[in-house]
Short mmCIF file of C-alpha atoms in Angstrom, two decimals:
data_model
loop_
_atom_site.label_atom_id
_atom_site.label_comp_id
_atom_site.label_asym_id
_atom_site.label_seq_id
_atom_site.Cartn_x
_atom_site.Cartn_y
_atom_site.Cartn_z
CA UNK A 59 75.07 -6.09 0.48
CA UNK A 60 71.36 -6.17 -0.46
CA UNK A 61 69.21 -3.86 1.61
CA UNK A 62 65.84 -5.15 2.78
CA UNK A 63 62.44 -3.71 3.63
CA UNK A 64 59.20 -4.75 5.24
CA UNK A 65 56.31 -5.69 2.97
CA UNK A 66 52.93 -7.34 3.42
CA UNK A 67 52.73 -10.34 1.10
CA UNK A 68 49.98 -12.77 0.16
CA UNK A 69 51.42 -16.29 0.01
CA UNK A 70 48.24 -18.27 -0.71
CA UNK A 71 44.55 -17.65 -1.30
CA UNK A 72 42.63 -17.91 1.94
CA UNK A 73 45.62 -17.12 4.11
CA UNK A 74 46.24 -13.79 5.85
CA UNK A 75 49.02 -11.59 4.51
CA UNK A 76 52.38 -11.83 6.26
CA UNK A 77 54.83 -9.07 7.02
CA UNK A 78 58.06 -10.27 5.40
CA UNK A 79 61.58 -8.92 4.98
CA UNK A 80 62.28 -8.73 1.26
CA UNK A 81 64.93 -7.17 -0.95
CA UNK A 82 64.54 -3.45 -1.47
CA UNK A 83 64.23 -2.39 -5.15
CA UNK A 84 66.98 -0.39 -6.83
CA UNK A 85 66.29 2.31 -9.44
CA UNK A 86 67.98 2.04 -12.83
CA UNK A 87 67.30 3.53 -16.25
CA UNK A 88 64.04 5.47 -16.29
CA UNK A 89 62.64 3.86 -13.13
CA UNK A 90 62.12 5.44 -9.73
CA UNK A 91 62.10 4.00 -6.21
CA UNK A 92 59.46 5.58 -3.98
CA UNK A 93 59.46 5.36 -0.20
CA UNK A 94 55.80 4.60 0.44
CA UNK A 95 54.08 6.62 3.15
CA UNK A 96 50.47 5.56 2.57
CA UNK A 97 48.59 3.21 0.28
CA UNK A 98 44.88 3.19 -0.41
CA UNK A 99 42.88 0.13 0.54
CA UNK A 100 40.45 -1.02 -2.16
CA UNK A 101 37.08 -1.66 -0.48
CA UNK A 102 36.68 -4.79 -2.60
CA UNK A 103 40.18 -6.18 -1.97
CA UNK A 104 39.07 -9.10 0.23
CA UNK A 105 36.77 -10.30 -2.56
CA UNK A 106 39.49 -9.87 -5.17
CA UNK A 107 42.03 -11.87 -3.18
CA UNK A 108 39.57 -14.65 -2.37
CA UNK A 109 37.47 -14.92 -5.54
CA UNK A 110 39.07 -13.13 -8.50
CA UNK A 111 40.72 -16.20 -9.99
CA UNK A 112 37.38 -18.00 -10.13
CA UNK A 113 35.32 -14.95 -11.13
CA UNK A 114 37.65 -13.70 -13.88
CA UNK A 115 40.30 -16.37 -14.66
CA UNK A 116 41.36 -14.46 -17.78
CA UNK A 117 42.53 -11.53 -15.62
CA UNK A 118 45.63 -12.67 -13.70
CA UNK A 119 46.61 -11.64 -10.19
CA UNK A 120 50.30 -10.96 -9.48
CA UNK A 121 52.24 -14.20 -8.89
CA UNK A 122 52.43 -15.18 -5.23
CA UNK A 123 53.98 -14.38 -2.85
CA UNK A 124 52.63 -11.01 -3.99
CA UNK A 125 52.90 -7.46 -2.68
CA UNK A 126 49.51 -5.92 -3.36
CA UNK A 127 48.51 -2.28 -2.84
CA UNK A 128 46.90 -0.23 -5.59
CA UNK A 129 47.15 3.43 -4.57
CA UNK A 130 50.57 4.37 -3.12
CA UNK A 131 51.83 7.83 -2.26
CA UNK A 132 55.15 8.79 -0.73
CA UNK A 133 58.54 10.36 -1.33
CA UNK A 134 60.96 9.74 -4.19
CA UNK A 135 63.89 7.85 -2.65
CA UNK A 136 66.08 7.06 -5.65
CA UNK A 137 66.01 7.76 -9.39
CA UNK A 138 67.55 5.91 -12.32
CA UNK A 139 70.21 7.54 -14.47
CA UNK A 140 67.70 8.37 -17.22
CA UNK A 141 65.05 9.97 -15.01
CA UNK A 142 64.43 13.58 -16.04
CA UNK A 143 61.87 15.49 -13.99
CA UNK A 144 61.91 13.78 -10.60
CA UNK A 145 64.43 13.92 -7.75
CA UNK A 146 64.81 12.42 -4.29
CA UNK A 147 62.53 14.18 -1.82
CA UNK A 148 59.67 14.88 -4.25
CA UNK A 149 56.21 14.15 -2.83
CA UNK A 150 54.41 11.85 -5.27
CA UNK A 151 51.52 9.56 -6.08
CA UNK A 152 52.32 6.41 -8.07
CA UNK A 153 49.78 5.62 -10.78
CA UNK A 154 49.66 1.79 -10.83
CA UNK A 155 48.89 1.62 -14.57
CA UNK A 156 51.56 -0.45 -16.33
CA UNK A 157 51.86 -0.79 -20.11
CA UNK A 158 54.42 -1.43 -22.84
CA UNK A 159 54.99 2.23 -23.73
CA UNK A 160 55.83 1.45 -27.36
CA UNK A 161 52.62 0.45 -29.15
CA UNK A 162 50.28 2.77 -31.06
CA UNK A 163 47.84 3.03 -28.15
CA UNK A 164 50.57 3.99 -25.69
CA UNK A 165 52.11 6.47 -28.12
CA UNK A 166 48.66 8.03 -28.63
CA UNK A 167 48.14 8.67 -24.93
CA UNK A 168 45.68 5.78 -24.52
CA UNK A 169 47.67 3.29 -22.40
CA UNK A 170 44.50 1.53 -21.21
CA UNK A 171 44.14 0.22 -24.77
CA UNK A 172 47.62 -1.38 -24.66
CA UNK A 173 47.66 -5.17 -24.82
CA UNK A 174 49.93 -5.13 -21.76
CA UNK A 175 47.67 -2.88 -19.65
CA UNK A 176 47.92 -3.90 -16.00
CA UNK A 177 47.08 -2.45 -12.61
CA UNK A 178 50.19 -2.99 -10.52
CA UNK A 179 49.49 -4.32 -7.05
CA UNK A 180 46.02 -5.40 -8.10
CA UNK A 181 45.28 -7.43 -11.26
CA UNK A 182 45.97 -7.66 -14.97
CA UNK A 183 43.73 -7.73 -18.01
CA UNK A 184 45.19 -10.58 -20.05
CA UNK A 185 48.20 -12.98 -19.95
CA UNK A 186 50.55 -10.18 -21.08
CA UNK A 187 50.08 -8.68 -17.62
CA UNK A 188 52.34 -11.38 -16.21
CA UNK A 189 55.26 -9.66 -17.98
CA UNK A 190 54.31 -6.36 -16.34
CA UNK A 191 54.13 -8.00 -12.91
CA UNK A 192 57.58 -9.47 -13.53
CA UNK A 193 59.06 -6.05 -14.34
CA UNK A 194 57.23 -4.19 -11.57
CA UNK A 195 56.42 -6.69 -8.81
CA UNK A 196 55.91 -4.11 -6.05
CA UNK A 197 52.52 -2.85 -4.92
CA UNK A 198 52.07 -0.22 -2.25
CA UNK A 199 51.93 -2.47 0.82
CA UNK A 200 55.66 -2.25 1.39
CA UNK A 201 58.19 0.33 2.54
CA UNK A 202 59.57 0.92 -0.97
CA UNK A 203 58.39 0.27 -4.51
CA UNK A 204 59.74 0.49 -8.05
CA UNK A 205 57.80 2.41 -10.71
CA UNK A 206 58.36 3.90 -14.19
CA UNK A 207 58.98 7.64 -14.06
CA UNK A 208 56.10 8.27 -16.48
CA UNK A 209 53.63 7.04 -13.85
CA UNK A 210 54.98 9.02 -10.90
CA UNK A 211 52.90 12.16 -10.29
CA UNK A 212 53.98 15.03 -8.06
CA UNK A 213 51.37 15.98 -5.47
CA UNK A 214 50.96 19.40 -3.81
CA UNK A 215 51.97 20.23 -0.26
CA UNK A 216 48.32 20.68 0.76
CA UNK A 217 47.64 17.04 -0.15
CA UNK A 218 48.59 14.64 2.64
CA UNK A 219 49.98 11.22 1.76
CA UNK A 220 46.82 9.60 3.12
CA UNK A 221 44.70 11.88 0.94
CA UNK A 222 47.02 11.07 -1.95
CA UNK A 223 46.06 7.42 -1.56
CA UNK A 224 42.54 8.44 -2.68
CA UNK A 225 43.82 9.46 -6.12
CA UNK A 226 42.94 6.19 -7.84
CA UNK A 227 39.22 6.47 -7.36
CA UNK A 228 39.21 10.21 -8.00
CA UNK A 229 41.17 9.67 -11.20
CA UNK A 230 38.84 6.92 -12.40
CA UNK A 231 35.84 9.20 -11.95
CA UNK A 232 37.61 12.19 -13.50
CA UNK A 233 38.68 10.28 -16.62
CA UNK A 234 35.10 9.09 -17.12
CA UNK A 235 33.68 12.59 -16.69
CA UNK A 236 36.09 13.86 -19.35
CA UNK A 237 34.76 11.17 -21.71
CA UNK A 238 31.30 12.66 -21.22
CA UNK A 239 32.46 15.78 -23.03
CA UNK A 240 31.88 19.34 -21.80
CA UNK A 241 29.85 19.31 -18.57
CA UNK A 242 29.08 23.01 -18.24
CA UNK A 243 25.35 23.37 -17.58
CA UNK A 244 24.52 19.79 -18.57
CA UNK A 245 22.59 17.16 -16.59
CA UNK A 246 24.16 13.93 -15.34
CA UNK A 247 22.85 10.75 -13.73
CA UNK A 248 25.34 9.17 -11.31
CA UNK A 249 24.23 5.61 -10.59
CA UNK A 250 25.74 4.35 -7.34
CA UNK A 251 26.35 7.94 -6.31
CA UNK A 252 27.08 7.34 -2.62
CA UNK A 253 29.78 4.73 -3.25
CA UNK A 254 33.55 5.05 -3.46
CA UNK A 255 33.53 6.17 -7.09
CA UNK A 256 30.23 8.03 -6.89
CA UNK A 257 31.09 10.57 -4.19
CA UNK A 258 34.31 11.54 -5.93
CA UNK A 259 32.47 11.78 -9.25
CA UNK A 260 29.93 14.12 -7.65
CA UNK A 261 32.61 16.45 -6.27
CA UNK A 262 34.49 16.53 -9.56
CA UNK A 263 31.38 17.01 -11.71
CA UNK A 264 30.35 19.98 -9.58
CA UNK A 265 33.81 21.50 -9.95
CA UNK A 266 33.68 20.92 -13.71
CA UNK A 267 30.49 22.93 -14.06
CA UNK A 268 27.72 20.34 -14.33
CA UNK A 269 24.31 21.96 -14.10
CA UNK A 270 22.29 19.18 -12.44
CA UNK A 271 23.22 15.82 -10.93
CA UNK A 272 20.61 13.10 -10.48
CA UNK A 273 22.22 11.01 -7.75
CA UNK A 274 20.88 7.44 -7.60
CA UNK A 275 21.71 5.02 -4.79
CA UNK A 276 19.97 2.90 -2.17
CA UNK A 277 20.46 4.50 1.24
CA UNK A 278 18.54 7.66 2.11
CA UNK A 279 20.98 8.82 4.80
CA UNK A 280 24.01 8.94 2.51
CA UNK A 281 21.94 10.44 -0.29
CA UNK A 282 20.98 13.27 2.07
CA UNK A 283 24.67 13.88 2.82
CA UNK A 284 25.38 13.98 -0.89
CA UNK A 285 22.59 16.47 -1.62
CA UNK A 286 23.94 18.77 1.11
CA UNK A 287 27.08 19.29 -1.01
CA UNK A 288 25.07 21.41 -3.49
CA UNK A 289 21.35 21.39 -2.66
CA UNK A 290 20.34 23.41 -5.74
CA UNK A 291 22.31 21.27 -8.17
CA UNK A 292 21.80 17.73 -6.83
CA UNK A 293 18.57 15.73 -6.94
CA UNK A 294 18.67 12.44 -5.05
CA UNK A 295 16.68 9.25 -5.49
CA UNK A 296 16.67 5.91 -3.67
CA UNK A 297 16.10 3.09 -6.15
CA UNK A 298 15.03 0.57 -3.52
CA UNK A 299 11.33 0.80 -4.34
CA UNK A 300 10.83 2.27 -7.83
CA UNK A 301 12.48 3.17 -11.13
CA UNK A 302 15.35 5.65 -11.19
CA UNK A 303 14.90 6.10 -14.95
CA UNK A 304 11.28 7.08 -14.48
CA UNK A 305 12.28 9.47 -11.69
CA UNK A 306 14.75 11.29 -13.93
CA UNK A 307 12.32 11.44 -16.84
CA UNK A 308 9.66 12.92 -14.53
CA UNK A 309 12.12 15.54 -13.27
CA UNK A 310 13.05 16.55 -16.83
CA UNK A 311 9.63 16.83 -18.39
CA UNK A 312 9.96 13.44 -20.04
CA UNK A 313 13.20 14.33 -21.83
CA UNK A 314 15.85 12.67 -19.63
CA UNK A 315 19.36 13.60 -18.53
CA UNK A 316 22.11 14.42 -21.02
CA UNK A 317 24.65 12.00 -19.57
CA UNK A 318 25.08 9.07 -17.19
CA UNK A 319 27.95 7.67 -15.16
CA UNK A 320 27.56 4.15 -13.80
CA UNK A 321 29.75 3.55 -10.75
CA UNK A 322 28.27 0.33 -9.35
CA UNK A 323 30.68 -2.07 -7.68
CA UNK A 324 31.50 -5.69 -8.44
CA UNK A 325 28.53 -8.06 -8.31
CA UNK A 326 26.03 -5.19 -8.12
CA UNK A 327 22.76 -5.99 -9.91
CA UNK A 328 22.75 -5.10 -13.59
CA UNK A 329 19.04 -4.28 -13.31
CA UNK A 330 19.98 -1.06 -11.53
CA UNK A 331 22.27 0.02 -14.37
CA UNK A 332 19.71 -0.87 -17.03
CA UNK A 333 16.96 1.00 -15.21
CA UNK A 334 19.07 4.16 -14.80
CA UNK A 335 20.00 4.07 -18.50
CA UNK A 336 16.34 4.58 -19.38
CA UNK A 337 16.59 8.00 -17.74
CA UNK A 338 19.08 9.23 -20.37
CA UNK A 339 17.74 11.42 -23.14
CA UNK A 340 17.80 10.71 -26.85
CA UNK A 341 21.36 11.04 -28.18
CA UNK A 342 22.78 10.70 -24.66
CA UNK A 343 26.07 9.26 -23.52
CA UNK A 344 26.56 6.59 -20.83
CA UNK A 345 30.00 5.93 -19.35
CA UNK A 346 30.59 2.79 -17.28
CA UNK A 347 33.38 2.76 -14.68
CA UNK A 348 32.00 0.33 -12.10
CA UNK A 349 32.85 -3.30 -11.54
CA UNK A 350 29.50 -4.91 -12.17
CA UNK A 351 29.62 -7.64 -14.81
CA UNK A 352 27.36 -9.77 -16.96
CA UNK A 353 25.24 -9.66 -20.09
CA UNK A 354 23.22 -6.45 -20.32
CA UNK A 355 19.84 -7.13 -21.99
CA UNK A 356 19.62 -3.95 -24.07
CA UNK A 357 17.06 -3.53 -26.83
CA UNK A 358 19.43 -2.82 -29.72
CA UNK A 359 16.68 -1.13 -31.74
CA UNK A 360 16.15 1.32 -28.87
CA UNK A 361 19.91 1.80 -28.87
CA UNK A 362 19.88 2.62 -32.58
CA UNK A 363 16.68 4.66 -32.68
CA UNK A 364 17.66 6.77 -29.67
CA UNK A 365 21.24 7.29 -30.96
CA UNK A 366 22.71 6.25 -27.61
CA UNK A 367 26.41 5.89 -26.78
CA UNK A 368 27.86 3.45 -24.24
CA UNK A 369 31.53 3.92 -23.33
CA UNK A 370 33.71 1.83 -21.04
CA UNK A 371 36.35 3.74 -19.08
CA UNK A 372 39.16 2.07 -17.13
CA UNK A 373 41.36 3.94 -14.65
CA UNK A 374 43.09 7.19 -15.75
CA UNK A 375 46.31 8.46 -17.27
CA UNK A 376 49.21 10.15 -15.50
CA UNK A 377 48.24 13.38 -17.28
CA UNK A 378 44.77 13.19 -15.75
CA UNK A 379 46.38 12.55 -12.37
CA UNK A 380 48.40 15.75 -12.81
CA UNK A 381 45.19 17.63 -13.59
CA UNK A 382 43.55 16.36 -10.40
CA UNK A 383 46.63 17.33 -8.37
CA UNK A 384 46.37 20.85 -9.79
CA UNK A 385 42.66 21.02 -8.95
CA UNK A 386 43.37 20.01 -5.38
CA UNK A 387 46.30 22.41 -5.04
CA UNK A 388 44.13 25.33 -6.15
CA UNK A 389 41.23 24.10 -3.98
CA UNK A 390 38.88 23.82 -6.95
CA UNK A 391 37.97 20.46 -5.39
CA UNK A 392 37.64 20.11 -1.62
CA UNK A 393 38.01 16.59 -0.22
CA UNK A 394 37.27 17.62 3.37
CA UNK A 395 33.83 15.97 3.19
CA UNK A 396 35.62 12.62 3.02
CA UNK A 397 37.09 11.07 6.14
CA UNK A 398 39.99 8.58 6.15
CA UNK A 399 40.14 5.39 8.15
CA UNK A 400 43.77 4.38 8.58
CA UNK A 401 45.67 1.30 9.77
CA UNK A 402 49.44 0.72 10.12
CA UNK A 403 51.09 -1.83 7.82
CA UNK A 404 51.31 -4.30 10.70
CA UNK A 405 47.48 -4.35 10.80
CA UNK A 406 47.10 -5.08 7.08
CA UNK A 407 44.72 -8.01 7.61
CA UNK A 408 42.53 -6.00 9.95
CA UNK A 409 42.46 -3.27 7.30
CA UNK A 410 41.38 -5.70 4.57
CA UNK A 411 38.46 -6.91 6.66
CA UNK A 412 37.55 -3.45 8.02
CA UNK A 413 36.82 -1.55 4.84
CA UNK A 414 33.07 -2.10 4.99
CA UNK A 415 32.76 -0.24 8.28
CA UNK A 416 32.53 3.32 6.96
CA UNK A 417 29.95 5.62 5.38
CA UNK A 418 30.04 4.60 1.73
CA UNK A 419 32.13 6.89 -0.45
CA UNK A 420 32.39 9.46 2.33
CA UNK A 421 34.95 7.19 4.00
CA UNK A 422 38.20 6.13 2.38
CA UNK A 423 40.71 3.63 3.64
CA UNK A 424 44.49 3.61 3.78
CA UNK A 425 47.45 1.78 5.25
CA UNK A 426 50.35 3.88 6.48
CA UNK A 427 53.93 2.66 6.31
#
């Protein structure tokens, strides 16, 4: 007899999610079933559900009725017969990255370059993602989910399941910071620093030894909270009235910062990114992890003459997730400055509409199951 579970499912665009009884997944082979305890709520989820198919039609959503939920954490419930290092009862975070596992990119530890790269419970990157959704149709807004063992990351006892649901944004920032190269003593612009990605990037960059952070955002109040994390190492600037690039150049004797991380969200103005880029020094590196989109009007001769690098960074690997878990276990990174806002699964629609009610990246959102 098939066992069932509760799951929040989206049946049609524009409709609220419904709590349905659906078949519970069963683990076989190298797959794992996780009993979900908490799942992070993407601040932009309402926009994704309502507008993604018109904004980015080349990037498919999971077929409806769909169980969304990007950032699940919970307890291993069942393992397939070929699972090696996990057992029932393990506390885990499930990295939603899905990929073929057999191509050169996957074999090289770069799954985001796989032609099947997909974010389970969220969206895909090309039509091949439909095959990934078919194999792993479960996001985190349900009592149980199926996942490949290679994407299931053990989390420490001092990391609650709700805090575990913050791993996605932390991991995205961490992977981008690693692409910057060694941070010890270097200077870094974080554009959009008080947002969901920006606050985590600030905490991680400090832990990784960055010398100076130039934190750029709009709101003075949240910028002041950010500076309080490390007053001697963080300079803050509100870009509402003048140029952030000019501010950084003035603070560095006209030289500029070594590095830049752009964390702006979807539909944020590209002018802000372009302006901040002008604060990066000659030979600098710029890593983009935000969701803003469009054609960036960059002077390509400036790009060549200044020997600039622009790198795109999507999500993070399971290995990087393990590194973050170790940093949190040893208290190298302290997430206590962030406060969760939590809803039960039954209030999923209230949660989707309530994620704009916090204090930027100092608030994170989760659904508990």
